[in-house]
mmCIF file with all atom_site columns, C-alpha atoms in Angstrom:
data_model
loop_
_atom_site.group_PDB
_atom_site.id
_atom_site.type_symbol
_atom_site.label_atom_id
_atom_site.label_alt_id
_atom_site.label_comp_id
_atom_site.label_asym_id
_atom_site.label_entity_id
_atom_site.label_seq_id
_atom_site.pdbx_PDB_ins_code
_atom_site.Cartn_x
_atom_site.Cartn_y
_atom_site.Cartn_z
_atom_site.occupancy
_atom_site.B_iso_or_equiv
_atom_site.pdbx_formal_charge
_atom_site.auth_seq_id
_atom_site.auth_comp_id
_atom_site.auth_asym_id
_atom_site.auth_atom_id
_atom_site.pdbx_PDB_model_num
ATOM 1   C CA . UNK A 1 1   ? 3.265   -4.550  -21.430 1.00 64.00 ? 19  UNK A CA 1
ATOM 2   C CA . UNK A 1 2   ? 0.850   -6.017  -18.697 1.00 66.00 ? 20  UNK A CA 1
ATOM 3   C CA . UNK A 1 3   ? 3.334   -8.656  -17.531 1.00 77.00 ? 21  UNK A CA 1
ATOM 4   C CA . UNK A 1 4   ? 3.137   -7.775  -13.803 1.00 82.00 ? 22  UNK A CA 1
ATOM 5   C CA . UNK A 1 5   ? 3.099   -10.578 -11.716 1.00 86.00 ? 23  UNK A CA 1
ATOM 6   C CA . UNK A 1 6   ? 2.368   -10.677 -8.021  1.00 89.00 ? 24  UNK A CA 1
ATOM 7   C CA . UNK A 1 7   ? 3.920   -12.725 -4.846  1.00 90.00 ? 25  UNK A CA 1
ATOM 8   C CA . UNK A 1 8   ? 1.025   -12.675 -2.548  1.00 90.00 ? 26  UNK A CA 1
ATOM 9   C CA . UNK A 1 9   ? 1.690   -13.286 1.098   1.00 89.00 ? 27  UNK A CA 1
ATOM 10  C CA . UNK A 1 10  ? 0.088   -12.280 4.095   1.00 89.00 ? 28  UNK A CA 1
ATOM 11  C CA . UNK A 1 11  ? 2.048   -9.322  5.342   1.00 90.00 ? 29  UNK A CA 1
ATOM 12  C CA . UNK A 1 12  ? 1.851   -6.257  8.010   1.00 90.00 ? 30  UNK A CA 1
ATOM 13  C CA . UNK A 1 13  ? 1.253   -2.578  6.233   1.00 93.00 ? 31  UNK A CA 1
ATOM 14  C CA . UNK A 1 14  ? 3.886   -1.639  8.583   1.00 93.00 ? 32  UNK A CA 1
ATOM 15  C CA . UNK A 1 15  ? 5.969   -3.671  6.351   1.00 93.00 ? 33  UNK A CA 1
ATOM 16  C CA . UNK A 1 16  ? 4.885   -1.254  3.324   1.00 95.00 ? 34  UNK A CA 1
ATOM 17  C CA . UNK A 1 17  ? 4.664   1.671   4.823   1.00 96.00 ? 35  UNK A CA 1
ATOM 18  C CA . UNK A 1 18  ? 8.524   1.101   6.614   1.00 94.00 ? 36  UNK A CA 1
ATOM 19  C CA . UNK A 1 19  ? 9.777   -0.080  3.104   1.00 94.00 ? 37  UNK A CA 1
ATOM 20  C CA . UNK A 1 20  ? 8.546   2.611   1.076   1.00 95.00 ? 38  UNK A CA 1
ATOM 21  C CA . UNK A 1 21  ? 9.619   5.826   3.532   1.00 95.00 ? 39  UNK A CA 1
ATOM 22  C CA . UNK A 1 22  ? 13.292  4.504   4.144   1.00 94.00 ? 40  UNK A CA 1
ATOM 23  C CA . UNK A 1 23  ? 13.419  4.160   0.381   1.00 94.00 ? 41  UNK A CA 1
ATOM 24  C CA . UNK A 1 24  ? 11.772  7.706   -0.111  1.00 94.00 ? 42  UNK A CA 1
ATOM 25  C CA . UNK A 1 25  ? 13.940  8.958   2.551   1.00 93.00 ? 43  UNK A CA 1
ATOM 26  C CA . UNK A 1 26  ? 16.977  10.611  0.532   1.00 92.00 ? 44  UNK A CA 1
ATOM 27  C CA . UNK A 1 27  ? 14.814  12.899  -2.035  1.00 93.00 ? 45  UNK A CA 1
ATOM 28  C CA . UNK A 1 28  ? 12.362  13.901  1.134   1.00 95.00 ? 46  UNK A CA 1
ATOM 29  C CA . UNK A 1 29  ? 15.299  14.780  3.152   1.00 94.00 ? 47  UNK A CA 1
ATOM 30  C CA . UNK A 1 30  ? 16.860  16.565  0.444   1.00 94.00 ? 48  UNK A CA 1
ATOM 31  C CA . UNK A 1 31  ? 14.377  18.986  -0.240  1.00 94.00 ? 49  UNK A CA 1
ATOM 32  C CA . UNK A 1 32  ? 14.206  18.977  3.902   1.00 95.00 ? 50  UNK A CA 1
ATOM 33  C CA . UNK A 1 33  ? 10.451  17.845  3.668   1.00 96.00 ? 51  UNK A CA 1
ATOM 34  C CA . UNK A 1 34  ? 8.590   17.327  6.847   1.00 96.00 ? 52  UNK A CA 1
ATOM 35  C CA . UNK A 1 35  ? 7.318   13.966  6.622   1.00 96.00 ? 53  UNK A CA 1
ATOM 36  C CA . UNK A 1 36  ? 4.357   12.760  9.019   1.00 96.00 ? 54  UNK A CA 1
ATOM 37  C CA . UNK A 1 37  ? 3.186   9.101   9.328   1.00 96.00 ? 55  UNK A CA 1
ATOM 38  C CA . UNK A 1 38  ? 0.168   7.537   10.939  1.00 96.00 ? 56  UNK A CA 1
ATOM 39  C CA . UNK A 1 39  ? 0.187   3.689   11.126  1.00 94.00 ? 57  UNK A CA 1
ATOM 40  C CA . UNK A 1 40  ? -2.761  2.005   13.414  1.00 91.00 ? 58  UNK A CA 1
ATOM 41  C CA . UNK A 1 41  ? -0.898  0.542   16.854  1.00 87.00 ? 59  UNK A CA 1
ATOM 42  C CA . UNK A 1 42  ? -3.140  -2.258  16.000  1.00 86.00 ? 60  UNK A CA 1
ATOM 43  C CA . UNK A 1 43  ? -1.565  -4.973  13.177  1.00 85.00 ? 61  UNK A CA 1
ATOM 44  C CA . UNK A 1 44  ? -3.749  -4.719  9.899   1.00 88.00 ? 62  UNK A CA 1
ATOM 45  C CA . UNK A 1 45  ? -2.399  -7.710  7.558   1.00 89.00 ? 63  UNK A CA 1
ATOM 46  C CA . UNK A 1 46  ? -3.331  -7.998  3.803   1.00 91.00 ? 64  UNK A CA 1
ATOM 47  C CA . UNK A 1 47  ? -2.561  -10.736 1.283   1.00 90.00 ? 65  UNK A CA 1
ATOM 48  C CA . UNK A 1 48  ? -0.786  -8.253  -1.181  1.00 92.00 ? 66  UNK A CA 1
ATOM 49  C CA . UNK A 1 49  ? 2.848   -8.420  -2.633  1.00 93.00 ? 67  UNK A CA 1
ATOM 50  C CA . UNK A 1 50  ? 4.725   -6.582  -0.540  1.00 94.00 ? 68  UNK A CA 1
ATOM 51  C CA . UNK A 1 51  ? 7.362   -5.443  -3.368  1.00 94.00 ? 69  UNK A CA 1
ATOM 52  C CA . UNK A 1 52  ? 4.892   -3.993  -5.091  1.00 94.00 ? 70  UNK A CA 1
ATOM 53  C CA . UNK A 1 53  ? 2.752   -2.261  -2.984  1.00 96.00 ? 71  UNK A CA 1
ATOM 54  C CA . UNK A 1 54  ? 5.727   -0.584  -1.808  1.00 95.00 ? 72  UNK A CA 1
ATOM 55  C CA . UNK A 1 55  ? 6.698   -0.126  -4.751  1.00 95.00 ? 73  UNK A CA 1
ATOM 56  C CA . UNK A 1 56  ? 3.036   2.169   -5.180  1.00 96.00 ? 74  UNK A CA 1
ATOM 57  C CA . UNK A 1 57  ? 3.595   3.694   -2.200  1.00 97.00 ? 75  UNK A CA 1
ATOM 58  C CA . UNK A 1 58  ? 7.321   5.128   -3.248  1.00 95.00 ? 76  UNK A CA 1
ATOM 59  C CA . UNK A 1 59  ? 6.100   6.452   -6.080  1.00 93.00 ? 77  UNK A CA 1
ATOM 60  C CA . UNK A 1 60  ? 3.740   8.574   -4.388  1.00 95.00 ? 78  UNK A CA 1
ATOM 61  C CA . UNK A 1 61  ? 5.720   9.875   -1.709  1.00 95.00 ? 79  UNK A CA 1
ATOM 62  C CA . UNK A 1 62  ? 8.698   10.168  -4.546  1.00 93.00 ? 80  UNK A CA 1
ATOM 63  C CA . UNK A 1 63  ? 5.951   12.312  -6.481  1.00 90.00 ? 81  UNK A CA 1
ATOM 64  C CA . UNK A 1 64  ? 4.763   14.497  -3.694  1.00 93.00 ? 82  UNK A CA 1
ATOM 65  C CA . UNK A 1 65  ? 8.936   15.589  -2.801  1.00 93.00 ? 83  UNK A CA 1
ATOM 66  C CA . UNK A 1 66  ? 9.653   16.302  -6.680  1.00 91.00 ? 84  UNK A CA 1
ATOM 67  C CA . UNK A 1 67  ? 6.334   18.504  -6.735  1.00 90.00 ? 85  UNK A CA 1
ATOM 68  C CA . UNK A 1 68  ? 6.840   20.222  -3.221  1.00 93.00 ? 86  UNK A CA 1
ATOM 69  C CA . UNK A 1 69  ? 8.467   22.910  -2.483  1.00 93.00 ? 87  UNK A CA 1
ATOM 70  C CA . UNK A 1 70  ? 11.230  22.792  0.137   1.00 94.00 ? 88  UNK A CA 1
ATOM 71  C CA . UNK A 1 71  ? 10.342  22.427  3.588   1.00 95.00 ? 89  UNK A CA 1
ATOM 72  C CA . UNK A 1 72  ? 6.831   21.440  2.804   1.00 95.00 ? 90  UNK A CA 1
ATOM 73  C CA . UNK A 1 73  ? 5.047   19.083  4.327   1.00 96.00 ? 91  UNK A CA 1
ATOM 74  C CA . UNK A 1 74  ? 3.713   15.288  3.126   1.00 97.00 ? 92  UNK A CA 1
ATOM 75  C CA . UNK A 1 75  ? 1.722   13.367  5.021   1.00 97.00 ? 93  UNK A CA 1
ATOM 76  C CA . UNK A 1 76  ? 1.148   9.213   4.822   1.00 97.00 ? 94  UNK A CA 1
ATOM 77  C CA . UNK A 1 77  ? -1.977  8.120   6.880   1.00 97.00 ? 95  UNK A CA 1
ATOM 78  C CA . UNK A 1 78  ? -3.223  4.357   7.165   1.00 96.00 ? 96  UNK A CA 1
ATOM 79  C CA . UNK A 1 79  ? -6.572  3.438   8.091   1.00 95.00 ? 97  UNK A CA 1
ATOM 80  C CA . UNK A 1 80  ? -8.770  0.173   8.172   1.00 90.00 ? 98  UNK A CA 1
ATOM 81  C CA . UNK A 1 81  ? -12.421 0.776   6.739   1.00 85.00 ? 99  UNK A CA 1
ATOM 82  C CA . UNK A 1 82  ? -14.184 -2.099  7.103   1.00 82.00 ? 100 UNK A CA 1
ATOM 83  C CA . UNK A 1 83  ? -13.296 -4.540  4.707   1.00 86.00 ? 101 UNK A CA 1
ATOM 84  C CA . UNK A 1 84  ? -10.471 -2.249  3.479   1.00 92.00 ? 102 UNK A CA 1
ATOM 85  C CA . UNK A 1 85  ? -7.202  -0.636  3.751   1.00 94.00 ? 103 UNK A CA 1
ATOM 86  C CA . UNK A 1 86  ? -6.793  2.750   2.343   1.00 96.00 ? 104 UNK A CA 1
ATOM 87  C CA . UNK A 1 87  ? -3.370  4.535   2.420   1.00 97.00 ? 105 UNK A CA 1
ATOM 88  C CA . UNK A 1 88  ? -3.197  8.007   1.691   1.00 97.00 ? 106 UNK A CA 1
ATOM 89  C CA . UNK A 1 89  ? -0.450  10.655  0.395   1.00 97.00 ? 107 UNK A CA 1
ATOM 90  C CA . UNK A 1 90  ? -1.305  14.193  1.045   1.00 96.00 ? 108 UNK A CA 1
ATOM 91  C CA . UNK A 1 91  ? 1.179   17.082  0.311   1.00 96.00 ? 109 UNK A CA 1
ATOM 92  C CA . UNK A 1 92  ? 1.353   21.162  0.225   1.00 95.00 ? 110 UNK A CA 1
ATOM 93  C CA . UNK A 1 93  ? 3.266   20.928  -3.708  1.00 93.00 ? 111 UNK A CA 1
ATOM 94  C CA . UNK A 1 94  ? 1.579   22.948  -6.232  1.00 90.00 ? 112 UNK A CA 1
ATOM 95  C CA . UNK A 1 95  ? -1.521  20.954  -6.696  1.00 88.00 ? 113 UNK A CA 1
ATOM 96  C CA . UNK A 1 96  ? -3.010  19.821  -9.501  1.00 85.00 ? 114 UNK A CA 1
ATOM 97  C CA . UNK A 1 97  ? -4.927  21.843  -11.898 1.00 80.00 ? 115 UNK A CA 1
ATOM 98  C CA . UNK A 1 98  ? -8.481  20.384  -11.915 1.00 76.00 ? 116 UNK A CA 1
ATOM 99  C CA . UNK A 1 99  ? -8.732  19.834  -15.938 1.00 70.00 ? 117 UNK A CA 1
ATOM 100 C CA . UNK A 1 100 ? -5.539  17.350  -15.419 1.00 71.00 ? 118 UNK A CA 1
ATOM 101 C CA . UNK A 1 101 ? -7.021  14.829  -12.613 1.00 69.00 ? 119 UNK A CA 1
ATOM 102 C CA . UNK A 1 102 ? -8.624  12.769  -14.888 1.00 67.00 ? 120 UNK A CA 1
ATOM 103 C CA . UNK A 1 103 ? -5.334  11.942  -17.233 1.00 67.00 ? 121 UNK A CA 1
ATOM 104 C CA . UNK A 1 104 ? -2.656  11.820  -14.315 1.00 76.00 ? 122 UNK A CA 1
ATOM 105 C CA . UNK A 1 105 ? -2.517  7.698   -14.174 1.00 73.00 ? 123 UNK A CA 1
ATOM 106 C CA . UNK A 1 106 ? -2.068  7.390   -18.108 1.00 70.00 ? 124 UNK A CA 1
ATOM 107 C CA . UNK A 1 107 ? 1.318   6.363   -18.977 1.00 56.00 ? 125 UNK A CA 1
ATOM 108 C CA . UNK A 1 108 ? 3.747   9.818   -19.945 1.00 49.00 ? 126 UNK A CA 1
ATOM 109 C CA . UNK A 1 109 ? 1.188   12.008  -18.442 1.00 54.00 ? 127 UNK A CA 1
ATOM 110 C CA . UNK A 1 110 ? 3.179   14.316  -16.741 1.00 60.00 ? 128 UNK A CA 1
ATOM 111 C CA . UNK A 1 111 ? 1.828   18.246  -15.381 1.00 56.00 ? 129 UNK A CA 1
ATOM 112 C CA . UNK A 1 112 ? 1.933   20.900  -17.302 1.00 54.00 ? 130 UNK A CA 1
ATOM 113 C CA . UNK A 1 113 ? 4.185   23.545  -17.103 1.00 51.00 ? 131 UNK A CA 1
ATOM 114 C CA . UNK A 1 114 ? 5.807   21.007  -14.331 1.00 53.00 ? 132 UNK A CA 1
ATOM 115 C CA . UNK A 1 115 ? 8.493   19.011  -16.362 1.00 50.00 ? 133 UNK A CA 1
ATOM 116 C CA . UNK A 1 116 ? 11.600  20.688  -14.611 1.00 51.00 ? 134 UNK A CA 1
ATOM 117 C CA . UNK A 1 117 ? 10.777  19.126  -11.235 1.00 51.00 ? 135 UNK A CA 1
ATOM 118 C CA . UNK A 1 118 ? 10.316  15.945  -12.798 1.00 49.00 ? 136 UNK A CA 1
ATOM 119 C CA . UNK A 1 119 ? 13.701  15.384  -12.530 1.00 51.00 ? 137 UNK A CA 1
ATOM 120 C CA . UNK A 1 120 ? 13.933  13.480  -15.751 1.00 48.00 ? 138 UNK A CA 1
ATOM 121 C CA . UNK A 1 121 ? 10.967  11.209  -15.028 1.00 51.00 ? 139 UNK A CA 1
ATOM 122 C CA . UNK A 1 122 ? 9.370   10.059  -17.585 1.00 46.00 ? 140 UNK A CA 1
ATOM 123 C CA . UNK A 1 123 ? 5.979   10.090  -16.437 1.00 63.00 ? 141 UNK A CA 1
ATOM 124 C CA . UNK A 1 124 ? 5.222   5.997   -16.196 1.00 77.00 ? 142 UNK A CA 1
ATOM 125 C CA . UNK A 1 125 ? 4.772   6.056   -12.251 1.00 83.00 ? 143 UNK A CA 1
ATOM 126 C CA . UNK A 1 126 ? 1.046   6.643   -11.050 1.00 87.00 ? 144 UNK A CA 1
ATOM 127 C CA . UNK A 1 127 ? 0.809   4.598   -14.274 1.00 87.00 ? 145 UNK A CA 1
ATOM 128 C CA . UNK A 1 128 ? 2.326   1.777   -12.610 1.00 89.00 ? 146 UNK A CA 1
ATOM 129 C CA . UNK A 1 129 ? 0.958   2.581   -9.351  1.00 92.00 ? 147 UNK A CA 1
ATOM 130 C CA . UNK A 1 130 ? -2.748  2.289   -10.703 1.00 91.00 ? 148 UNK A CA 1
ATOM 131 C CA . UNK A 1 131 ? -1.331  -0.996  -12.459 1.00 90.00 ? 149 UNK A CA 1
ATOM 132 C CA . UNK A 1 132 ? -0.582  -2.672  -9.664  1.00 93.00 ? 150 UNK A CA 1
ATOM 133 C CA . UNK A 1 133 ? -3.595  -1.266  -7.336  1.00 94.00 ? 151 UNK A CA 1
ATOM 134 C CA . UNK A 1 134 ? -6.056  -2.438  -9.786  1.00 92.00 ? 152 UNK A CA 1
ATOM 135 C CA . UNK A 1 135 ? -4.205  -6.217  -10.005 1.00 92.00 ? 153 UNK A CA 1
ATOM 136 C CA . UNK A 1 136 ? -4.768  -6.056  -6.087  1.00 93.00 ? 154 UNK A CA 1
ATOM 137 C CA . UNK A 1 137 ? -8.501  -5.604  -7.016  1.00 92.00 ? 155 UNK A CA 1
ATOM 138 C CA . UNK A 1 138 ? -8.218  -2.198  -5.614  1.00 93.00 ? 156 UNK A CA 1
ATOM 139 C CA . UNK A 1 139 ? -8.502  1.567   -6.324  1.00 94.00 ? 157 UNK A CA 1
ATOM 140 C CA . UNK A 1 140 ? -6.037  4.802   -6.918  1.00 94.00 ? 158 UNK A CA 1
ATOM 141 C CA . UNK A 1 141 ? -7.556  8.190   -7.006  1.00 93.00 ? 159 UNK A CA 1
ATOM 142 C CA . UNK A 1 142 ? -5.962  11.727  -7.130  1.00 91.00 ? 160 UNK A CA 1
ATOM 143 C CA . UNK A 1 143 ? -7.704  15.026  -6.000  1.00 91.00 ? 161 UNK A CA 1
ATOM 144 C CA . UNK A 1 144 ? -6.405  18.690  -5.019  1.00 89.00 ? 162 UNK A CA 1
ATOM 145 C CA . UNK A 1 145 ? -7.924  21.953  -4.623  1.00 85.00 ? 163 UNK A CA 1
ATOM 146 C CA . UNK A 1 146 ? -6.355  23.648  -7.429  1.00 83.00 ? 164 UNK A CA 1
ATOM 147 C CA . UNK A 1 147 ? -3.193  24.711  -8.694  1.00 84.00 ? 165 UNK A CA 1
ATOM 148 C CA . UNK A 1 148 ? -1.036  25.735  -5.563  1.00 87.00 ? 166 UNK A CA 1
ATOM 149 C CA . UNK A 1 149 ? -3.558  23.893  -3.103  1.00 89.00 ? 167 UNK A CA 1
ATOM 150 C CA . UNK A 1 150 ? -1.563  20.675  -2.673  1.00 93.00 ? 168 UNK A CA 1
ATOM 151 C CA . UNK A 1 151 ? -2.153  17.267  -3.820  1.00 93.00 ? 169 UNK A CA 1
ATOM 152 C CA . UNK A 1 152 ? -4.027  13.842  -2.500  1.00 95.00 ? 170 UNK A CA 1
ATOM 153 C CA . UNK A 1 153 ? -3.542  10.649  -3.626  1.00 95.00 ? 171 UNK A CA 1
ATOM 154 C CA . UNK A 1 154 ? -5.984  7.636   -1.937  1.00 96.00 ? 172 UNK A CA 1
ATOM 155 C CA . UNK A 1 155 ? -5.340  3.985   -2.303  1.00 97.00 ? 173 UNK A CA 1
ATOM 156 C CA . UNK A 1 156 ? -7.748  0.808   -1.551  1.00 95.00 ? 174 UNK A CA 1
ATOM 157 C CA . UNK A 1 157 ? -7.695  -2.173  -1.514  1.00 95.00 ? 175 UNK A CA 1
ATOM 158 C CA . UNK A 1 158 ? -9.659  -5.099  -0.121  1.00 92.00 ? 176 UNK A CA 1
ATOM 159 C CA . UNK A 1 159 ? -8.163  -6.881  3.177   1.00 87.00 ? 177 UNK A CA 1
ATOM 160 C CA . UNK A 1 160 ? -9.247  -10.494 1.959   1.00 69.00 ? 178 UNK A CA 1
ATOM 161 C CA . UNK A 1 161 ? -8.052  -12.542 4.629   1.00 52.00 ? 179 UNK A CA 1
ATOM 162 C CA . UNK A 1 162 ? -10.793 -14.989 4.442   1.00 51.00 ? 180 UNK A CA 1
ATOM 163 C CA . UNK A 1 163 ? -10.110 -14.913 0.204   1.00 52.00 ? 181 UNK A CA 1
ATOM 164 C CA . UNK A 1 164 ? -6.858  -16.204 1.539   1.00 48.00 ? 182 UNK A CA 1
ATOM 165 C CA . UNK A 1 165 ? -7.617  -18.544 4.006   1.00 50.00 ? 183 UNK A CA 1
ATOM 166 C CA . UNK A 1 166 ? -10.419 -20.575 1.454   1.00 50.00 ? 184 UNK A CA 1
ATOM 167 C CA . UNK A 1 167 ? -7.380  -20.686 -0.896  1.00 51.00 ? 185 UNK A CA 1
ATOM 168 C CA . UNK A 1 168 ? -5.000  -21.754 1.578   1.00 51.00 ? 186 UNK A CA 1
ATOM 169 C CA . UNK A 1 169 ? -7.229  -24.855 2.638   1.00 47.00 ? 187 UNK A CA 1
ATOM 170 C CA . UNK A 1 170 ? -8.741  -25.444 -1.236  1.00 54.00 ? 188 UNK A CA 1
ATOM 171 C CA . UNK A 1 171 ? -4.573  -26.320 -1.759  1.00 52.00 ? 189 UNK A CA 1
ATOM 172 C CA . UNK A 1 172 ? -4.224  -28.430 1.536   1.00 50.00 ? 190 UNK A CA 1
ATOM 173 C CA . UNK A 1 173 ? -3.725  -32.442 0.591   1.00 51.00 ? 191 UNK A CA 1
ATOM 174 C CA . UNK A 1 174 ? -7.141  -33.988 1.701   1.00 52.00 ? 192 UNK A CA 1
ATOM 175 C CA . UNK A 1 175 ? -6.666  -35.161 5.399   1.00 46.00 ? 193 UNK A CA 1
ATOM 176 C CA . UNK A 1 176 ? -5.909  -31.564 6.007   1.00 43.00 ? 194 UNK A CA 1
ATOM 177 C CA . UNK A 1 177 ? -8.714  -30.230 4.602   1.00 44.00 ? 195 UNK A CA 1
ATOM 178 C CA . UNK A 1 178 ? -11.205 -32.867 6.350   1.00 46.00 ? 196 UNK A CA 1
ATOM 179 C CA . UNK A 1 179 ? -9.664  -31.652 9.687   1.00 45.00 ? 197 UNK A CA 1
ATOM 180 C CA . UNK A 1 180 ? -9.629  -28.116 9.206   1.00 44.00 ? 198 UNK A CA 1
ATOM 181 C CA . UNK A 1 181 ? -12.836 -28.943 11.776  1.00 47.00 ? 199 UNK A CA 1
ATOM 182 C CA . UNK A 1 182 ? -10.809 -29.605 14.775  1.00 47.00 ? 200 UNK A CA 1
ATOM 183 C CA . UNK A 1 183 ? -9.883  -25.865 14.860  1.00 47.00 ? 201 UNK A CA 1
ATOM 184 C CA . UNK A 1 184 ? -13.266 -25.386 16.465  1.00 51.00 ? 202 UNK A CA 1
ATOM 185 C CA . UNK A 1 185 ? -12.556 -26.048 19.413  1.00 51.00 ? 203 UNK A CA 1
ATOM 186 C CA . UNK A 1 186 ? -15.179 -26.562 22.225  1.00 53.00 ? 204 UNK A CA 1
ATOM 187 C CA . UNK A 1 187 ? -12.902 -25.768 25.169  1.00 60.00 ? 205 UNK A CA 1
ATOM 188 C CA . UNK A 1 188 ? -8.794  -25.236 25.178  1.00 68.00 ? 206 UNK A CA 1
ATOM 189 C CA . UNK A 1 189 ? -6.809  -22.614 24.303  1.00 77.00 ? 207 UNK A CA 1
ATOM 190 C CA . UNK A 1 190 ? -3.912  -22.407 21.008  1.00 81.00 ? 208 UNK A CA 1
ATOM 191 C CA . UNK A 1 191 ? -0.617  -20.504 22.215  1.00 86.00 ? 209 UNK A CA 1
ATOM 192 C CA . UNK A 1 192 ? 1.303   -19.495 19.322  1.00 87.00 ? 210 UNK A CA 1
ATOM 193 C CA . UNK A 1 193 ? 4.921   -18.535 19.503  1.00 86.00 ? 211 UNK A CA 1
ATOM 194 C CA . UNK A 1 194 ? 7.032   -17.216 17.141  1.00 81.00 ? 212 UNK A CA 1
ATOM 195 C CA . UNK A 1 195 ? 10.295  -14.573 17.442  1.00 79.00 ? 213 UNK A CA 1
ATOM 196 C CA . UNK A 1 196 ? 8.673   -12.322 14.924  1.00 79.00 ? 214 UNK A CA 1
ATOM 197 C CA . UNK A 1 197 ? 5.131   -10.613 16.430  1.00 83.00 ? 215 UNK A CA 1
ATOM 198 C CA . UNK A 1 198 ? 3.681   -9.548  13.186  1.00 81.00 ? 216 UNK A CA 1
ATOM 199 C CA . UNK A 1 199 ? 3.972   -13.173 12.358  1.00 83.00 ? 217 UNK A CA 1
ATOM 200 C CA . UNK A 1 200 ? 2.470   -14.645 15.247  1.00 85.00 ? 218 UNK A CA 1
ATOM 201 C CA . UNK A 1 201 ? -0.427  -11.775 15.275  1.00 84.00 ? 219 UNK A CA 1
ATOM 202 C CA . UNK A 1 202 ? -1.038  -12.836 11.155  1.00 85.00 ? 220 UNK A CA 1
ATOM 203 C CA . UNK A 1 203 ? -1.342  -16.264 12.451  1.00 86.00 ? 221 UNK A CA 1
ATOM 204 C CA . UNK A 1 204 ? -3.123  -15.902 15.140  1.00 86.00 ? 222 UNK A CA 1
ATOM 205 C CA . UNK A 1 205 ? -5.604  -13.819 12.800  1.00 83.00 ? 223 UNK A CA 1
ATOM 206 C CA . UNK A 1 206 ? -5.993  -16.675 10.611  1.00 83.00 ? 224 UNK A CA 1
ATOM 207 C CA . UNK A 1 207 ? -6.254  -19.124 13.318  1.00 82.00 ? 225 UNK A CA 1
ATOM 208 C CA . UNK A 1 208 ? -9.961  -17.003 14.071  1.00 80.00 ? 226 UNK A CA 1
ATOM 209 C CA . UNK A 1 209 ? -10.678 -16.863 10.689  1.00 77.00 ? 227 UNK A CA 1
ATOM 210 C CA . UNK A 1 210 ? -10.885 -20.589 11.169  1.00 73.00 ? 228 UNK A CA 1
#
């Protein structure tokens, strides 16, 4: 009913990526799935809602179990490109047949001759999931090499750190935004503490930004 609404907040994809596995975790281990995960050491932060872009991410990984056989394999990789973060779900299932990409994100659009390892889904989630992308300003696409060949699913979105910076200040009273200067400092150092590292590393990174 387009009534989505996002919480945006500067958060860790660790935080998605560790939200949507434990969540996925029952069905995968179920069908005793071998699940890989690559996450960057390195903290990548993007101002995204973390609900729902875990929320993307589930469905995904929830899609690739239902249409994998047992003891297959689904894989979740993570990787900065430039100016954006792209997350994405490769599995060994049964693939998609190549005259069915094109209508896989439309709402009820489920595979054909698939509907018993839907488990009674109703076919709204990679609807959703391209929802929610696209209201990040990003992308969802789907490709496979054929029925039986497995399935890929890539997501993108911008990391728009310095978007959220400008907005941060623009909503500063004014004496904050006239000294938003004194962050460039000629000499000195800023130590920034906090008990939480993927907080201090997101401030730190907007600290630079400044």
């Amino acid at each position: 009913q387009g009534r989505i609404e996002l919480h945006r907040e500067m958060i860790s994809v660790r935080q998605i990526v560790n939200a949507a596995v434990e969540t996925s975790q029952p069905l995968i281990q179920s069908r005793r799935h071998h699940l890989v995960v690559h996450v960057p050491e390195e903290p990548i932060v993007v101002h995204a809602d973390l609900t729902r872009m875990s929320q993307v991410l589930l469905n995904l990984l929830n899609s690739a179990a239902k249409y994998t056989e047992p003891e297959g394999t689904i894989e979740v990789v993570v990787l900065r490109d430039d100016a954006d973060l792209t997350i994405t779900v490769r599995d060994t299932g049964i693939g998609i047949p190549e005259e069915q990409t094109g209508s896989l994100f439309r709402l009820f659009s489920q595979l054909e001759n698939s509907r018993d390892r839907s488990q009674g889904g109703l076919g709204i989630g990679l609807a959703l999931a391209r929802r929610i992308v696209e209201l990040h300003g990003g992308t969802i696409t789907a490709s496979s090499g054929g029925t039986g060949q497995g399935s890929t699913f890539v997501v993108r979105i911008p990391i728009d750190a310095d978007e959220f910076l400008a907005d941060t200040i623009e909503g500063l009273p004014d004496p904050w935004k006239t000294s938003t200067d004194a962050f460039h400092l000629s000499q000195g150092r800023v130590l920034i503490v906090d008990d939480y590292e993927e907080i201090a590393e997101s401030l730190s990174a907007l600290m630079r930004l400044a």
